[in-house]
């Protein structure tokens, strides 16, 4: 696997992810860019997951960051 390419695309999508996370956490209805299902928030003990129904959007947030 070419990790440099992976890192580059991760950096490119970081701002996109950040604005998506903001919208979802604000209670707005956001759809996954990939599968077009609704993205929802799953709160765990020490983390918050932001997922679409098919799990192609699957973002894990450290709960500490949200306090
Ligand atoms: Zn999806």
Coordinates of N, CA and C and ligand atoms in Angstrom, one line a residue:
X1 N 0.8 -1.2 0.0 CA 0.0 0.0 0.0 C 0.9 1.3 0.0
X2 N 0.5 2.2 -0.7 CA 1.2 3.5 -0.8 C 0.7 4.4 0.3
X3 N 1.4 4.5 1.4 CA 0.9 5.3 2.5 C 1.0 6.8 2.2
X4 N 1.9 7.2 1.4 CA 2.0 8.7 1.1 C 0.7 9.2 0.4
X5 N 0.2 8.4 -0.5 CA -1.0 8.7 -1.2 C -2.2 8.7 -0.2
X6 N -2.2 7.8 0.7 CA -3.3 7.6 1.7 C -3.3 8.9 2.6
X7 N -2.1 9.3 3.0 CA -2.0 10.4 3.9 C -2.4 11.7 3.2
X8 N -2.1 11.8 2.0 CA -2.4 13.0 1.2 C -4.0 13.1 1.1
X9 N -4.6 12.0 0.8 CA -6.1 12.1 0.6 C -6.7 12.3 2.0
X10 N -6.1 11.8 3.0 CA -6.7 12.0 4.4 C -6.6 13.5 4.7
X11 N -5.5 14.1 4.4 CA -5.3 15.5 4.6 C -6.3 16.4 3.8
X12 N -6.5 16.0 2.6 CA -7.4 16.7 1.7 C -8.9 16.6 2.2
X13 N -9.2 15.5 2.8 CA -10.6 15.3 3.2 C -10.8 15.8 4.7
X14 N -9.7 16.2 5.3 CA -9.8 16.6 6.7 C -10.8 17.8 7.0
X15 N -10.7 18.8 6.2 CA -11.5 19.9 6.3 C -13.0 19.6 6.0
X16 N -13.1 18.8 5.0 CA -14.5 18.3 4.6 C -15.1 17.5 5.8
X17 N -14.3 16.7 6.4 CA -14.8 15.9 7.5 C -15.1 16.8 8.7
X18 N -14.3 17.8 8.9 CA -14.6 18.7 10.0 C -15.9 19.4 9.8
X19 N -16.2 19.9 8.6 CA -17.5 20.6 8.5 C -18.6 19.6 8.5
X20 N -18.4 18.4 8.1 CA -19.4 17.3 8.2 C -19.8 17.0 9.6
X21 N -18.7 16.9 10.4 CA -18.8 16.6 11.9 C -19.6 17.7 12.6
X22 N -19.2 18.9 12.2 CA -19.9 20.1 12.8 C -21.4 20.0 12.5
X23 N -21.8 19.8 11.3 CA -23.2 19.7 10.9 C -23.9 18.6 11.6
X24 N -23.3 17.4 11.7 CA -24.0 16.3 12.3 C -24.2 16.6 13.8
X25 N -23.1 17.1 14.4 CA -23.2 17.3 15.9 C -24.2 18.5 16.2
X26 N -24.5 19.3 15.2 CA -25.4 20.4 15.4 C -26.9 19.9 15.2
X27 N -27.0 18.6 14.8 CA -28.3 18.0 14.7 C -28.9 18.2 13.3
X28 N -28.0 18.6 12.3 CA -28.5 18.7 11.0 C -28.5 17.3 10.3
X29 N -29.4 17.2 9.3 CA -29.5 15.9 8.6 C -28.5 16.0 7.4
X30 N -27.4 15.1 7.6 CA -26.4 15.1 6.6 C -26.4 13.7 5.9
X31 N -26.2 13.7 4.6 CA -26.2 12.4 3.9 C -24.8 12.1 3.5
X32 N -24.4 10.8 3.5 CA -23.1 10.3 3.1 C -22.9 10.7 1.6
X33 N -21.7 11.2 1.3 CA -21.4 11.5 0.0 C -21.3 10.3 -0.9
X34 N -21.0 9.2 -0.3 CA -20.8 7.9 -1.1 C -22.0 7.1 -1.3
X35 N -22.8 6.8 -0.2 CA -24.0 5.9 -0.4 C -25.3 6.7 -0.2
X36 N -25.2 8.0 0.1 CA -26.4 8.8 0.2 C -27.4 8.4 1.3
X37 N -27.0 7.6 2.3 CA -27.8 7.3 3.5 C -27.5 8.4 4.5
X38 N -28.4 8.5 5.5 CA -28.3 9.5 6.5 C -27.2 9.2 7.5
X39 N -26.4 10.2 7.9 CA -25.3 10.0 8.8 C -25.8 10.3 10.2
X40 N -25.5 9.4 11.1 CA -26.0 9.6 12.5 C -24.8 9.5 13.5
X41 N -25.1 9.9 14.7 CA -24.1 9.9 15.8 C -24.3 8.8 16.7
X42 N -23.3 8.1 17.0 CA -23.3 7.0 18.0 C -22.4 7.3 19.1
X43 N -22.9 7.5 20.3 CA -22.1 7.9 21.4 C -21.7 6.7 22.3
X44 N -20.5 6.5 22.5 CA -20.0 5.5 23.4 C -19.4 6.0 24.7
X45 N -18.8 5.2 25.5 CA -18.3 5.6 26.8 C -17.1 6.6 26.6
X46 N -16.2 6.3 25.7 CA -15.1 7.2 25.6 C -14.9 7.8 24.2
X47 N -15.9 7.5 23.3 CA -15.7 8.0 21.9 C -17.1 8.3 21.3
X48 N -17.1 9.0 20.2 CA -18.3 9.3 19.5 C -18.0 8.9 18.1
X49 N -18.9 8.1 17.5 CA -18.8 7.6 16.2 C -19.8 8.3 15.3
X50 N -19.3 8.7 14.1 CA -20.2 9.4 13.2 C -20.3 8.4 11.9
X51 N -21.4 7.9 11.7 CA -21.5 6.8 10.7 C -22.7 7.0 9.8
X52 N -22.5 6.5 8.6 CA -23.7 6.4 7.7 C -24.2 5.0 7.8
X53 N -25.3 4.7 7.2 CA -25.9 3.3 7.4 C -25.1 2.2 6.8
X54 N -24.3 2.5 5.8 CA -23.4 1.4 5.2 C -22.0 1.5 5.7
X55 N -21.7 2.3 6.6 CA -20.4 2.4 7.3 C -19.3 2.8 6.3
X56 N -19.6 3.4 5.2 CA -18.5 4.0 4.4 C -18.0 5.3 4.9
X57 N -18.9 6.0 5.6 CA -18.5 7.2 6.4 C -18.5 6.6 7.8
X58 N -17.3 6.6 8.4 CA -17.1 6.0 9.7 C -16.0 6.8 10.4
X59 N -16.4 7.8 11.2 CA -15.4 8.7 11.8 C -15.5 8.5 13.3
X60 N -14.4 8.3 13.9 CA -14.4 8.1 15.3 C -13.8 9.4 16.0
X61 N -14.5 9.9 16.9 CA -14.0 11.1 17.6 C -13.7 10.8 19.0
X62 N -12.6 11.3 19.5 CA -12.3 11.2 20.9 C -13.3 12.1 21.7
X63 N -14.0 11.5 22.7 CA -15.0 12.2 23.4 C -14.4 13.4 24.1
X64 N -13.1 13.3 24.5 CA -12.4 14.4 25.2 C -12.4 15.7 24.3
X65 N -12.4 15.5 23.0 CA -12.3 16.7 22.1 C -13.7 17.4 22.1
X66 N -14.7 16.8 22.5 CA -16.0 17.4 22.4 C -16.5 18.1 23.6
X67 N -15.7 17.9 24.7 CA -16.1 18.5 26.0 C -15.8 20.0 26.0
Ligands
LIG1 ZN1 -22.0 5.9 3.2

